[in-house]
PDB file of C-alpha atoms and ligand atoms in Angstrom:
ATOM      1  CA  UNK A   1     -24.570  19.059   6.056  1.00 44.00           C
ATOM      2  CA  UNK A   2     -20.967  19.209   6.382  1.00 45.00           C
ATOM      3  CA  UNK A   3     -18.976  22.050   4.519  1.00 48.00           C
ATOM      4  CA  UNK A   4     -17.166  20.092   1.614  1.00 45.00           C
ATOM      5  CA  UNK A   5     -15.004  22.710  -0.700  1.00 49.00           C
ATOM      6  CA  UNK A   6     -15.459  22.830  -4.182  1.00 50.00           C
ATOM      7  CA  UNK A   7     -12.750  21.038  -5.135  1.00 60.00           C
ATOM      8  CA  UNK A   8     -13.551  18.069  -2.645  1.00 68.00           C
ATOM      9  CA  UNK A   9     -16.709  18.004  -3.356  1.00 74.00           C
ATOM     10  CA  UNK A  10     -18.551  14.368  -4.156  1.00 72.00           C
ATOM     11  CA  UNK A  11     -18.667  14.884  -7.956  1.00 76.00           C
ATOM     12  CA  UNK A  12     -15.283  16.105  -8.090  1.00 88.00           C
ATOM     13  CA  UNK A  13     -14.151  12.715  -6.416  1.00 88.00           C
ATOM     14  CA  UNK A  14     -16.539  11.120  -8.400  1.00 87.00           C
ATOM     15  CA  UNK A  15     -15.190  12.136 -11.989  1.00 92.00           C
ATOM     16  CA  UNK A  16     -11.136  11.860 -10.814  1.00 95.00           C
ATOM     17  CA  UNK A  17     -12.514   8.030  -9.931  1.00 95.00           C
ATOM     18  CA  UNK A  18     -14.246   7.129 -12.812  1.00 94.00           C
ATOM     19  CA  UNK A  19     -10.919   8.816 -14.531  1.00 96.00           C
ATOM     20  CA  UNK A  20      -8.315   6.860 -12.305  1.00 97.00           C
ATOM     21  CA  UNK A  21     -10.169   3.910 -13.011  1.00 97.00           C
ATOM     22  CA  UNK A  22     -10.004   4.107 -17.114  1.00 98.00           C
ATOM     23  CA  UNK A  23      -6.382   4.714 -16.818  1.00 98.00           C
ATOM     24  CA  UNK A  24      -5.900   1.257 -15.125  1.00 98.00           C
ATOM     25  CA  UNK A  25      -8.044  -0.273 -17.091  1.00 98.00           C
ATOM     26  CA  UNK A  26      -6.304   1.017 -20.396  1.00 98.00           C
ATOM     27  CA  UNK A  27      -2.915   0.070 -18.835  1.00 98.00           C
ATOM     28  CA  UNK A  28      -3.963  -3.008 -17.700  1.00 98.00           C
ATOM     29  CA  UNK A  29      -5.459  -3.826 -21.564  1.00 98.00           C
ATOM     30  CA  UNK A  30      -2.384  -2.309 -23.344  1.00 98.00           C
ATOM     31  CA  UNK A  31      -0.157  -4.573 -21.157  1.00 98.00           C
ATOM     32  CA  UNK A  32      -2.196  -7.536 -22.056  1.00 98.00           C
ATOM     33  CA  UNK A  33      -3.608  -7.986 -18.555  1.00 98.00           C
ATOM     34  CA  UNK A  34      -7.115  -8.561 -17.100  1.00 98.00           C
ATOM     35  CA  UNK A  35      -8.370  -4.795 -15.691  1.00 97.00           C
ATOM     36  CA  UNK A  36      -9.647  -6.722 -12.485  1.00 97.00           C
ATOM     37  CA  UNK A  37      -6.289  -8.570 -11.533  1.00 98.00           C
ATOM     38  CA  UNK A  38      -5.533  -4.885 -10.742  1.00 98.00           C
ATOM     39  CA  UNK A  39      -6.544  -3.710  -7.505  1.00 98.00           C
ATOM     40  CA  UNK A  40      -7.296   0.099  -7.072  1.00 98.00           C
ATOM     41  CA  UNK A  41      -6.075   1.483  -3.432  1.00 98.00           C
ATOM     42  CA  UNK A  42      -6.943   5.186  -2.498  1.00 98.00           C
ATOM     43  CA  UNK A  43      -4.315   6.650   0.028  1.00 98.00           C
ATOM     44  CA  UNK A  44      -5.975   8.390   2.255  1.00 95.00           C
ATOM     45  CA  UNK A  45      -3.428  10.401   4.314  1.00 94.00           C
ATOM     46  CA  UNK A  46      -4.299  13.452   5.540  1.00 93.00           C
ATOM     47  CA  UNK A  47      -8.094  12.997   4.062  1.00 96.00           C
ATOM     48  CA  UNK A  48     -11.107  13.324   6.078  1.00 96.00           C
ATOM     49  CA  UNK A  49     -13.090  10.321   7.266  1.00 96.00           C
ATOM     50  CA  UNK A  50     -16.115  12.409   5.523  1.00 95.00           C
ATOM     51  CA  UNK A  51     -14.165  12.046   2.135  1.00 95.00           C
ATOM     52  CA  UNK A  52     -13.284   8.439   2.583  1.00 96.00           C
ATOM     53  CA  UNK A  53     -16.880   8.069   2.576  1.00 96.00           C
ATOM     54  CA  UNK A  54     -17.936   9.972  -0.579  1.00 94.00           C
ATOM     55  CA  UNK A  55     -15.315   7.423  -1.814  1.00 95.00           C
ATOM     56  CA  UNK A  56     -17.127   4.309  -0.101  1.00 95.00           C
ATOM     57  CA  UNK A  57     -20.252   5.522  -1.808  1.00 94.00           C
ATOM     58  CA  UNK A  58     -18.680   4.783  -5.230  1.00 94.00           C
ATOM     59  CA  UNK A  59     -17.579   1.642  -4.573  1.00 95.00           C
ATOM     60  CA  UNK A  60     -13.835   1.897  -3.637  1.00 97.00           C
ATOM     61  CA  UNK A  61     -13.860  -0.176  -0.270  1.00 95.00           C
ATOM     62  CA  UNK A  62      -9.617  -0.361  -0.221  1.00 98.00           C
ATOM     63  CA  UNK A  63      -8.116   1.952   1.698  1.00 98.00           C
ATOM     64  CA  UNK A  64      -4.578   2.424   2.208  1.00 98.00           C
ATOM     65  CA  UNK A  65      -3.255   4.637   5.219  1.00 98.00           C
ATOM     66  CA  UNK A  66       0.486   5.404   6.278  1.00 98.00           C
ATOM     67  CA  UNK A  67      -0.115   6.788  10.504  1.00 97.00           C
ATOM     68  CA  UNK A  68      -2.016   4.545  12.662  1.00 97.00           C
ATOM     69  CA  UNK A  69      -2.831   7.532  14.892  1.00 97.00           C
ATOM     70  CA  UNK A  70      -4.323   9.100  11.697  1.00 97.00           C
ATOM     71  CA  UNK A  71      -6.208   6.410  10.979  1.00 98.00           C
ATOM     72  CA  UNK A  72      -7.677   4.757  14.105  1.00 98.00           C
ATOM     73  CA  UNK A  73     -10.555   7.677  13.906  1.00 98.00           C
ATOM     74  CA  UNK A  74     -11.399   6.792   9.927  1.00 98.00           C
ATOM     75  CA  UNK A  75     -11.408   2.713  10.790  1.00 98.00           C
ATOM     76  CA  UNK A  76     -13.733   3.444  13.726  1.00 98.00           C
ATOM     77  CA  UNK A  77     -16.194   6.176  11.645  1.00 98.00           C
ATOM     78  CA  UNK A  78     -16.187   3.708   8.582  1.00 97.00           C
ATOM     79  CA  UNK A  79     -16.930   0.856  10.524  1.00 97.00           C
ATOM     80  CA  UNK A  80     -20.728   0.483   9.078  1.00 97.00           C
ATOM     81  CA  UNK A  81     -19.025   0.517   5.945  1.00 96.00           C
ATOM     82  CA  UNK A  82     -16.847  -2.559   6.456  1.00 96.00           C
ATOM     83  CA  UNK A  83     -13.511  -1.392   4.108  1.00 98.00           C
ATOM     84  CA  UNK A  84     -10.337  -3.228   3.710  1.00 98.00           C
ATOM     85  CA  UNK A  85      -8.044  -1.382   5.448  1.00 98.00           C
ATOM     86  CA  UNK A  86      -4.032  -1.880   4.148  1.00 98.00           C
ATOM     87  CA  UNK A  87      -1.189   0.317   6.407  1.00 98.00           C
ATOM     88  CA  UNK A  88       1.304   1.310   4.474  1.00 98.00           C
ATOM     89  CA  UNK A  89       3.726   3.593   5.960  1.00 98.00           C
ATOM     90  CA  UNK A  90       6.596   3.064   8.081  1.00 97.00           C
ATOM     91  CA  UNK A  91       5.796   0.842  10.958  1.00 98.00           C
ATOM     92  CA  UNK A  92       7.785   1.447  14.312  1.00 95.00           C
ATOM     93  CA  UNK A  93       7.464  -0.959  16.823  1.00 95.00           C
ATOM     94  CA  UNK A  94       5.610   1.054  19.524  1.00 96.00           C
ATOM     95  CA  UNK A  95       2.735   1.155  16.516  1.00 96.00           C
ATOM     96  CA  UNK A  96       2.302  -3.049  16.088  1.00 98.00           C
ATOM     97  CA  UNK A  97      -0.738  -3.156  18.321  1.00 98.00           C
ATOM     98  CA  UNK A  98      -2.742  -0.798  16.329  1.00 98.00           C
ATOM     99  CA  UNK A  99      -1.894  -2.107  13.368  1.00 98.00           C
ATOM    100  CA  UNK A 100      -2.146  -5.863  14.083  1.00 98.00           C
ATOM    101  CA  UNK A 101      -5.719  -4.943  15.652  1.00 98.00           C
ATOM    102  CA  UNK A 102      -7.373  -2.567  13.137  1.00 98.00           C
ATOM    103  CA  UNK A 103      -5.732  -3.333   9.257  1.00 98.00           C
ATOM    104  CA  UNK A 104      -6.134  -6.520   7.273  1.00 98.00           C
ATOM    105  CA  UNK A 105      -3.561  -5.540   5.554  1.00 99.00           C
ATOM    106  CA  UNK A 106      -0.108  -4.314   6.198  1.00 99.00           C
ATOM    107  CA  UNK A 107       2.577  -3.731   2.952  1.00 98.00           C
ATOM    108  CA  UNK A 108       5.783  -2.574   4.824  1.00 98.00           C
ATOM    109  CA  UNK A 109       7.090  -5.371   7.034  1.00 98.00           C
ATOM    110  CA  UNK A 110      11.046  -5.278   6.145  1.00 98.00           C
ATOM    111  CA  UNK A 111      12.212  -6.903   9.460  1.00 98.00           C
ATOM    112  CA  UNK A 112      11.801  -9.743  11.140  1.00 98.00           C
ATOM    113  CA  UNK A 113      10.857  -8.481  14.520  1.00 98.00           C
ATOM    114  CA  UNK A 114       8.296  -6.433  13.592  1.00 98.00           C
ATOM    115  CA  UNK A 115       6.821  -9.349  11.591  1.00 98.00           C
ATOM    116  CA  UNK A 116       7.286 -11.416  15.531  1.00 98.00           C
ATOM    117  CA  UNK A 117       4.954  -8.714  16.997  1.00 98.00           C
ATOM    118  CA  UNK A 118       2.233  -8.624  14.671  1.00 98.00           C
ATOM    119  CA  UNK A 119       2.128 -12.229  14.747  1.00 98.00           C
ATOM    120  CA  UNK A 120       2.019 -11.892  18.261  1.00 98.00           C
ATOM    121  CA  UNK A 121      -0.755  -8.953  18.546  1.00 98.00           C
ATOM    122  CA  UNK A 122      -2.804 -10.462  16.094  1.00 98.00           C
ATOM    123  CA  UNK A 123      -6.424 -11.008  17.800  1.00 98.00           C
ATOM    124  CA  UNK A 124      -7.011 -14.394  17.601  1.00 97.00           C
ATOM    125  CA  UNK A 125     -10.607 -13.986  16.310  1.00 97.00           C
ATOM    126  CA  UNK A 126      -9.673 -11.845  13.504  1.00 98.00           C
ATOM    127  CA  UNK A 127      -7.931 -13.437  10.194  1.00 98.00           C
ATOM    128  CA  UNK A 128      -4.841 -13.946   9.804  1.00 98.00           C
ATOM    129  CA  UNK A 129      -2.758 -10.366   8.535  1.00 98.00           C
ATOM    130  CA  UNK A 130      -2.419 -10.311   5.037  1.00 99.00           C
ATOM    131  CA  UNK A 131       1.436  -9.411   4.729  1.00 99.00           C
ATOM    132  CA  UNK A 132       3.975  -8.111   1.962  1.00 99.00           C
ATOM    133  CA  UNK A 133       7.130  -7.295   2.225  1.00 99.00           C
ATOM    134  CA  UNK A 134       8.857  -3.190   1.403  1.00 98.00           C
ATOM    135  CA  UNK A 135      11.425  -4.401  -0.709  1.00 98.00           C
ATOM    136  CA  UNK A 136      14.370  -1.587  -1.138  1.00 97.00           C
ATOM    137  CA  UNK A 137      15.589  -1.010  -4.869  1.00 96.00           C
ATOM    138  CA  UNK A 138      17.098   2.241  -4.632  1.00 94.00           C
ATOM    139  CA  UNK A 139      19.822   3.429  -1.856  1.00 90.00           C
ATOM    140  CA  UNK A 140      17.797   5.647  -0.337  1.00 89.00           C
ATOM    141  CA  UNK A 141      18.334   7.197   3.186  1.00 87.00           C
ATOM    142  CA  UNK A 142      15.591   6.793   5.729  1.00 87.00           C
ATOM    143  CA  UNK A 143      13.451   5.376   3.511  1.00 91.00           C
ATOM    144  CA  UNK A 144      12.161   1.644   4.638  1.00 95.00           C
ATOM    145  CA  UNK A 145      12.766  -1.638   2.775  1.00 98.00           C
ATOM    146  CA  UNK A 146      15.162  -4.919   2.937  1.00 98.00           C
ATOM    147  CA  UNK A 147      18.012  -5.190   0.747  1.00 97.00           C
ATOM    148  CA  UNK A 148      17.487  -7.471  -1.700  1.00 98.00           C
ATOM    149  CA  UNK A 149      20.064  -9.695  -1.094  1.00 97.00           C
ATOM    150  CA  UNK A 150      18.601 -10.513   2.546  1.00 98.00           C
ATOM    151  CA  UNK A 151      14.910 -10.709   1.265  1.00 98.00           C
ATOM    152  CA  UNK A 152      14.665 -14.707   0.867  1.00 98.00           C
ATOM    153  CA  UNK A 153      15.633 -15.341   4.182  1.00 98.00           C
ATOM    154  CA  UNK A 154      13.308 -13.048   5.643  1.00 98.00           C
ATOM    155  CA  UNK A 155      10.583 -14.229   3.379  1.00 98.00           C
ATOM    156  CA  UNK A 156      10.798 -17.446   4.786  1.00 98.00           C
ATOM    157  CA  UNK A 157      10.979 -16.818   8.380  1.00 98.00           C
ATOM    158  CA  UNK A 158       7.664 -14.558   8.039  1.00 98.00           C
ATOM    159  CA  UNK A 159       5.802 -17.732   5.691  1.00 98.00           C
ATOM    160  CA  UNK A 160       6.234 -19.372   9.366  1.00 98.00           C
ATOM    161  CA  UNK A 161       4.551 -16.978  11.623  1.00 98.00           C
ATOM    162  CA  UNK A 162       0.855 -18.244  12.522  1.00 98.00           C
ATOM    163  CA  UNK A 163      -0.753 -14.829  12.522  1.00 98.00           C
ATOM    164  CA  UNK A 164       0.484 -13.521   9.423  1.00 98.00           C
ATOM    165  CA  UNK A 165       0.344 -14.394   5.596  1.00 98.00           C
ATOM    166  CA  UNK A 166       2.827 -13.495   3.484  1.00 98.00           C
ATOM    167  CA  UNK A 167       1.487 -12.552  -0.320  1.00 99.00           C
ATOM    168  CA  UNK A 168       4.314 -10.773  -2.138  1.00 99.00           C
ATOM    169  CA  UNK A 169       6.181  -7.574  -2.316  1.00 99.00           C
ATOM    170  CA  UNK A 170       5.620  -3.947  -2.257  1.00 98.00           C
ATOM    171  CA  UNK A 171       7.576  -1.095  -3.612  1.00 98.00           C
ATOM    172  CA  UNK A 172       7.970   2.419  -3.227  1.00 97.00           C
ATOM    173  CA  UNK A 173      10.445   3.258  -5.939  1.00 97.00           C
ATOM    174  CA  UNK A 174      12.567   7.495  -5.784  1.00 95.00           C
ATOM    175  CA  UNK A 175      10.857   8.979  -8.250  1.00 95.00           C
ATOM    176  CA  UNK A 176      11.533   8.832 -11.881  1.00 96.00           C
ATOM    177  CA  UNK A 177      10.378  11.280 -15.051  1.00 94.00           C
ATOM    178  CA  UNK A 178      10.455   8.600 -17.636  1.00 97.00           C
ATOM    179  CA  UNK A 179       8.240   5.049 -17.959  1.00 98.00           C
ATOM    180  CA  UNK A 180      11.179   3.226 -19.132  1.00 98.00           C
ATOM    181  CA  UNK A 181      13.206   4.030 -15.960  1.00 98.00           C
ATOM    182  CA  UNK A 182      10.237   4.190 -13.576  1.00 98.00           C
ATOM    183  CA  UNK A 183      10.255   0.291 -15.455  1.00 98.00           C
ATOM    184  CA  UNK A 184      13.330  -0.891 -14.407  1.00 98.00           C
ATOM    185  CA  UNK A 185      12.543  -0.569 -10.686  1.00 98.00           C
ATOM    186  CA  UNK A 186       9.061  -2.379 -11.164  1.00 98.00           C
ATOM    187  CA  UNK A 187      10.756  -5.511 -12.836  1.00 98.00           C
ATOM    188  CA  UNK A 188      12.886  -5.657 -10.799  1.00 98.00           C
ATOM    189  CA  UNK A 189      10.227  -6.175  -7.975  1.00 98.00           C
ATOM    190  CA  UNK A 190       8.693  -8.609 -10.396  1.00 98.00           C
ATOM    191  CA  UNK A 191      11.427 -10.457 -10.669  1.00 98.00           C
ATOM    192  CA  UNK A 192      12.089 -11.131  -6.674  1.00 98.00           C
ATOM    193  CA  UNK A 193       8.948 -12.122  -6.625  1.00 98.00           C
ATOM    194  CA  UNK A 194       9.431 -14.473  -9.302  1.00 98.00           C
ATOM    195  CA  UNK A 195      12.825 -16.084  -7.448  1.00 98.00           C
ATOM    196  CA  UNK A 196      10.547 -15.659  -4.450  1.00 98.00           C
ATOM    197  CA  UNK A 197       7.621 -17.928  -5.883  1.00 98.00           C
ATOM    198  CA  UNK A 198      10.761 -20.287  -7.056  1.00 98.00           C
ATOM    199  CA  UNK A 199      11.769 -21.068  -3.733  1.00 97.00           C
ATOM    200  CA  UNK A 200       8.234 -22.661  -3.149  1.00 98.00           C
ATOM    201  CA  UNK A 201       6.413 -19.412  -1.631  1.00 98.00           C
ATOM    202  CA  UNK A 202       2.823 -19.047  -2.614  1.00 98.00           C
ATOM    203  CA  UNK A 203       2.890 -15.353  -3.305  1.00 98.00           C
ATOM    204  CA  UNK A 204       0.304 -13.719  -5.580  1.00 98.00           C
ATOM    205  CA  UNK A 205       0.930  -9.711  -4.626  1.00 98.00           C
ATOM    206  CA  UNK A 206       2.895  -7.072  -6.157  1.00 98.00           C
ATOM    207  CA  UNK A 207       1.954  -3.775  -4.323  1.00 99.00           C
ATOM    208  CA  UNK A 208       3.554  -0.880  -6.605  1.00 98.00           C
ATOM    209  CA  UNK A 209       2.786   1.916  -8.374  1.00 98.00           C
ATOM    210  CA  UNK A 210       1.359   5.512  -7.264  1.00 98.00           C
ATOM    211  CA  UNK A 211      -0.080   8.568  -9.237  1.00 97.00           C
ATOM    212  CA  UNK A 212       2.759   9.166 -11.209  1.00 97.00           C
ATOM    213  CA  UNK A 213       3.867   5.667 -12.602  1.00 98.00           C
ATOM    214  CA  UNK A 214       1.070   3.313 -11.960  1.00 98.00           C
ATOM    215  CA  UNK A 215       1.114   2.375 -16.193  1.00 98.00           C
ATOM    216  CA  UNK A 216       4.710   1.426 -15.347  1.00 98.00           C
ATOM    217  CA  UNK A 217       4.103  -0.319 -12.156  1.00 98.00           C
ATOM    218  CA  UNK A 218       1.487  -2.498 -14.095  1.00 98.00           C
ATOM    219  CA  UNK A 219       3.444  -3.176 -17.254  1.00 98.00           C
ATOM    220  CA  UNK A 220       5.856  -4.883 -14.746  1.00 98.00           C
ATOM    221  CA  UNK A 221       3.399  -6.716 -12.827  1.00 98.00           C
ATOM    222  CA  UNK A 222       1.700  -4.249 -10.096  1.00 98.00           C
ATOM    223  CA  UNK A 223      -1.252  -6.559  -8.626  1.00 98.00           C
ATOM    224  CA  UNK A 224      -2.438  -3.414  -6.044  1.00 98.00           C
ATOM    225  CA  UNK A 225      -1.984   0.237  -7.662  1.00 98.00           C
ATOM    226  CA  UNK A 226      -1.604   2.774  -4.011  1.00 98.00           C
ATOM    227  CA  UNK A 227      -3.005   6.006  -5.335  1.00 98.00           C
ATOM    228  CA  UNK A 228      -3.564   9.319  -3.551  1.00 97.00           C
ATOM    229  CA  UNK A 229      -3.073  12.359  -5.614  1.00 96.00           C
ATOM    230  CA  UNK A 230      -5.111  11.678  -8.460  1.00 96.00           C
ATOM    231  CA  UNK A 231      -7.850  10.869  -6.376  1.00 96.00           C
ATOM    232  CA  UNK A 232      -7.812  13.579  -3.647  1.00 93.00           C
ATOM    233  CA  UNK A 233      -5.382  16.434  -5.319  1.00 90.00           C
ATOM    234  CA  UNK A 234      -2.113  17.540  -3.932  1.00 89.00           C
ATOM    235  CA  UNK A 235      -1.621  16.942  -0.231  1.00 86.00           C
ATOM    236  CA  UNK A 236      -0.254  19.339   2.003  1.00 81.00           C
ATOM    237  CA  UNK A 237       3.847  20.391   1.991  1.00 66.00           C
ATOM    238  CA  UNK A 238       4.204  17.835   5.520  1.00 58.00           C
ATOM    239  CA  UNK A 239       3.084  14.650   3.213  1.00 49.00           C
ATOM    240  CA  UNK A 240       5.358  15.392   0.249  1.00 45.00           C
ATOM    241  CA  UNK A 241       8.109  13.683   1.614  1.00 46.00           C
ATOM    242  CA  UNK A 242       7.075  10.106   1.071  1.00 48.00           C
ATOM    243  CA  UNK A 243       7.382   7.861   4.118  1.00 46.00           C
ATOM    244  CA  UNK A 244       7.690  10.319   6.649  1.00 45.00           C
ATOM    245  CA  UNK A 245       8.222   8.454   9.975  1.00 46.00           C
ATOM    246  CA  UNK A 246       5.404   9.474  12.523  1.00 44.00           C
ATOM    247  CA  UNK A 247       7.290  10.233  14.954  1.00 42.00           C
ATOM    248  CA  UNK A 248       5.483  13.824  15.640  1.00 38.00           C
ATOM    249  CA  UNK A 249       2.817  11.407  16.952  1.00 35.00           C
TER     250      UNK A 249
HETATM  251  C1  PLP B 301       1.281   8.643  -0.281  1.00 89.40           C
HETATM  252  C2  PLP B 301       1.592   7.274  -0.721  1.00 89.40           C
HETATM  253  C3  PLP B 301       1.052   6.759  -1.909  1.00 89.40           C
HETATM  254  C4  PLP B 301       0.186   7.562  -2.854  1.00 89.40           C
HETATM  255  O1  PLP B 301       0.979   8.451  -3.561  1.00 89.40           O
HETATM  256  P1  PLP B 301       0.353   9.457  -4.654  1.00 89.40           P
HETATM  257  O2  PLP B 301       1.543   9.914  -5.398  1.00 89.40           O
HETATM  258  O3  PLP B 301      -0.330  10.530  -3.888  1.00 89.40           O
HETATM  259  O4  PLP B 301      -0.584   8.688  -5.492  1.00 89.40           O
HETATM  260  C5  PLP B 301       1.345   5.440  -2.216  1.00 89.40           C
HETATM  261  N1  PLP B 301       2.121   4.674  -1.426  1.00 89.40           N
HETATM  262  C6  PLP B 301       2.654   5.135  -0.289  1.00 89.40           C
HETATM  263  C7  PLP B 301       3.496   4.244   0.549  1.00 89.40           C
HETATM  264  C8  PLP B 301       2.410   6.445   0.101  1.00 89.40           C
HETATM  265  O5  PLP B 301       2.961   6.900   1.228  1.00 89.40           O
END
């Protein structure tokens, strides 16, 4: 057997699961919505292919990871396992391929000609890429997202591209201490979506919400909760800056 530390360790992963889960349930309830319309990703960054399985085992099957180089070697060792695999970090072009080949989702398209090569790269016999847009609601440096101002436009020209479907928005708010302000970004989100939907989109995704503010996230709408920290623990000091480009890669 493989060593697994304490902390790590299957029941460990277990109980913070079973935990993770009641909260979303319990927000989900509170805010007068059906448990199931929320889906539960685990962020895997920076986590073992060994500890994605323990996961597997449990029944989480949704996987969200943010470096295709990081992630190739999980897709390929959880293969028997068949997962959904969603990328969500920073895409740079040079990284399309990988992604368009080996996710079924992605969540951070914010320009159109990254949303051109994935439509390109997309194998033919797989299905088409499930697709949301990183909307940005904060002016944040270096952090991705389209303004909203320029979002319907682009939300159009990706509803055309062959290999791609577009089904709503995702979020990655600065942090924020309180629910009520950690709110205000989320309905916000909610409510592009809304205009979005208005315009004659069929979108049915609102990818938001992390550790730290998923209740908010799903008062306001979240349809796909990303969580890593309550699942796995704290990640190392590289990962705490959210979003970090790959570019050490
Ligand atoms: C790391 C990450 C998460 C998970 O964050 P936690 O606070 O660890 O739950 C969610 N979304 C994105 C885009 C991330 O990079």
């Amino acid at each position: 057997m493989s060593a697994i530390s304490p902390s790590n360790s299957t029941s460990s992963f277990a109980a913070r699961l079973v935990e993770l889960r009641e909260r979303i349930a319990a927000a989900a309830l509170r805010y007068r919505r059906d448990p199931e319309t929320v889906t539960l990703l685990a962020v895997g960054k920076q986590q073992s292919a060994h500890s994605l399985r323990e996961l597997a085992a449990l029944g989480q099957i949704e996987f969200g990871e943010n470096y295709p180089q990081e992630a190739l070697p999980k897709i390929a060792a959880l293969q028997d396992l068949r997962p959904i695999w969603h990328f969500i970090g920073q895409i740079q072009s040079n990284k399309t391929r990988a992604i368009a080949e080996s996710f079924q989702w992605v969540h951070t398209v914010d320009r159109l000609k990254i949303a051109e090569r994935l439509s390109e790269q997309r194998p033919s016999t797989a299905p088409v890429l499930e697709t949301c847009i990183q909307v940005k609601l904060a002016d944040e440096a270096g952090k991705g997202g389209i303004a909203p101002s320029e979002l319907p436009l682009l939300a159009q020209q990706i509803s055309q591209l062959p290999r791609l479907r577009l089904r709503g928005l995702m979020c990655l708010p600065p942090p924020r201490e309180s629910f009520d302000e950690q709110l205000v970004f989320f309905q916000q989100a909610a409510r592009l979506l809304q205009d979005l939907k208005q315009r004659g989109l069929l979108l049915d995704t609102l990818s938001m919400g992390m550790s730290g503010d998923l209740e908010a996230a799903i008062a306001a709408g979240a349809t796909i909760v990303r969580v890593g920290t309550a699942i796995f623990g704290e990640r190392a000091e590289r990962d705490t800056r959210r979003e970090t480009r790959d570019t050490a890669e």
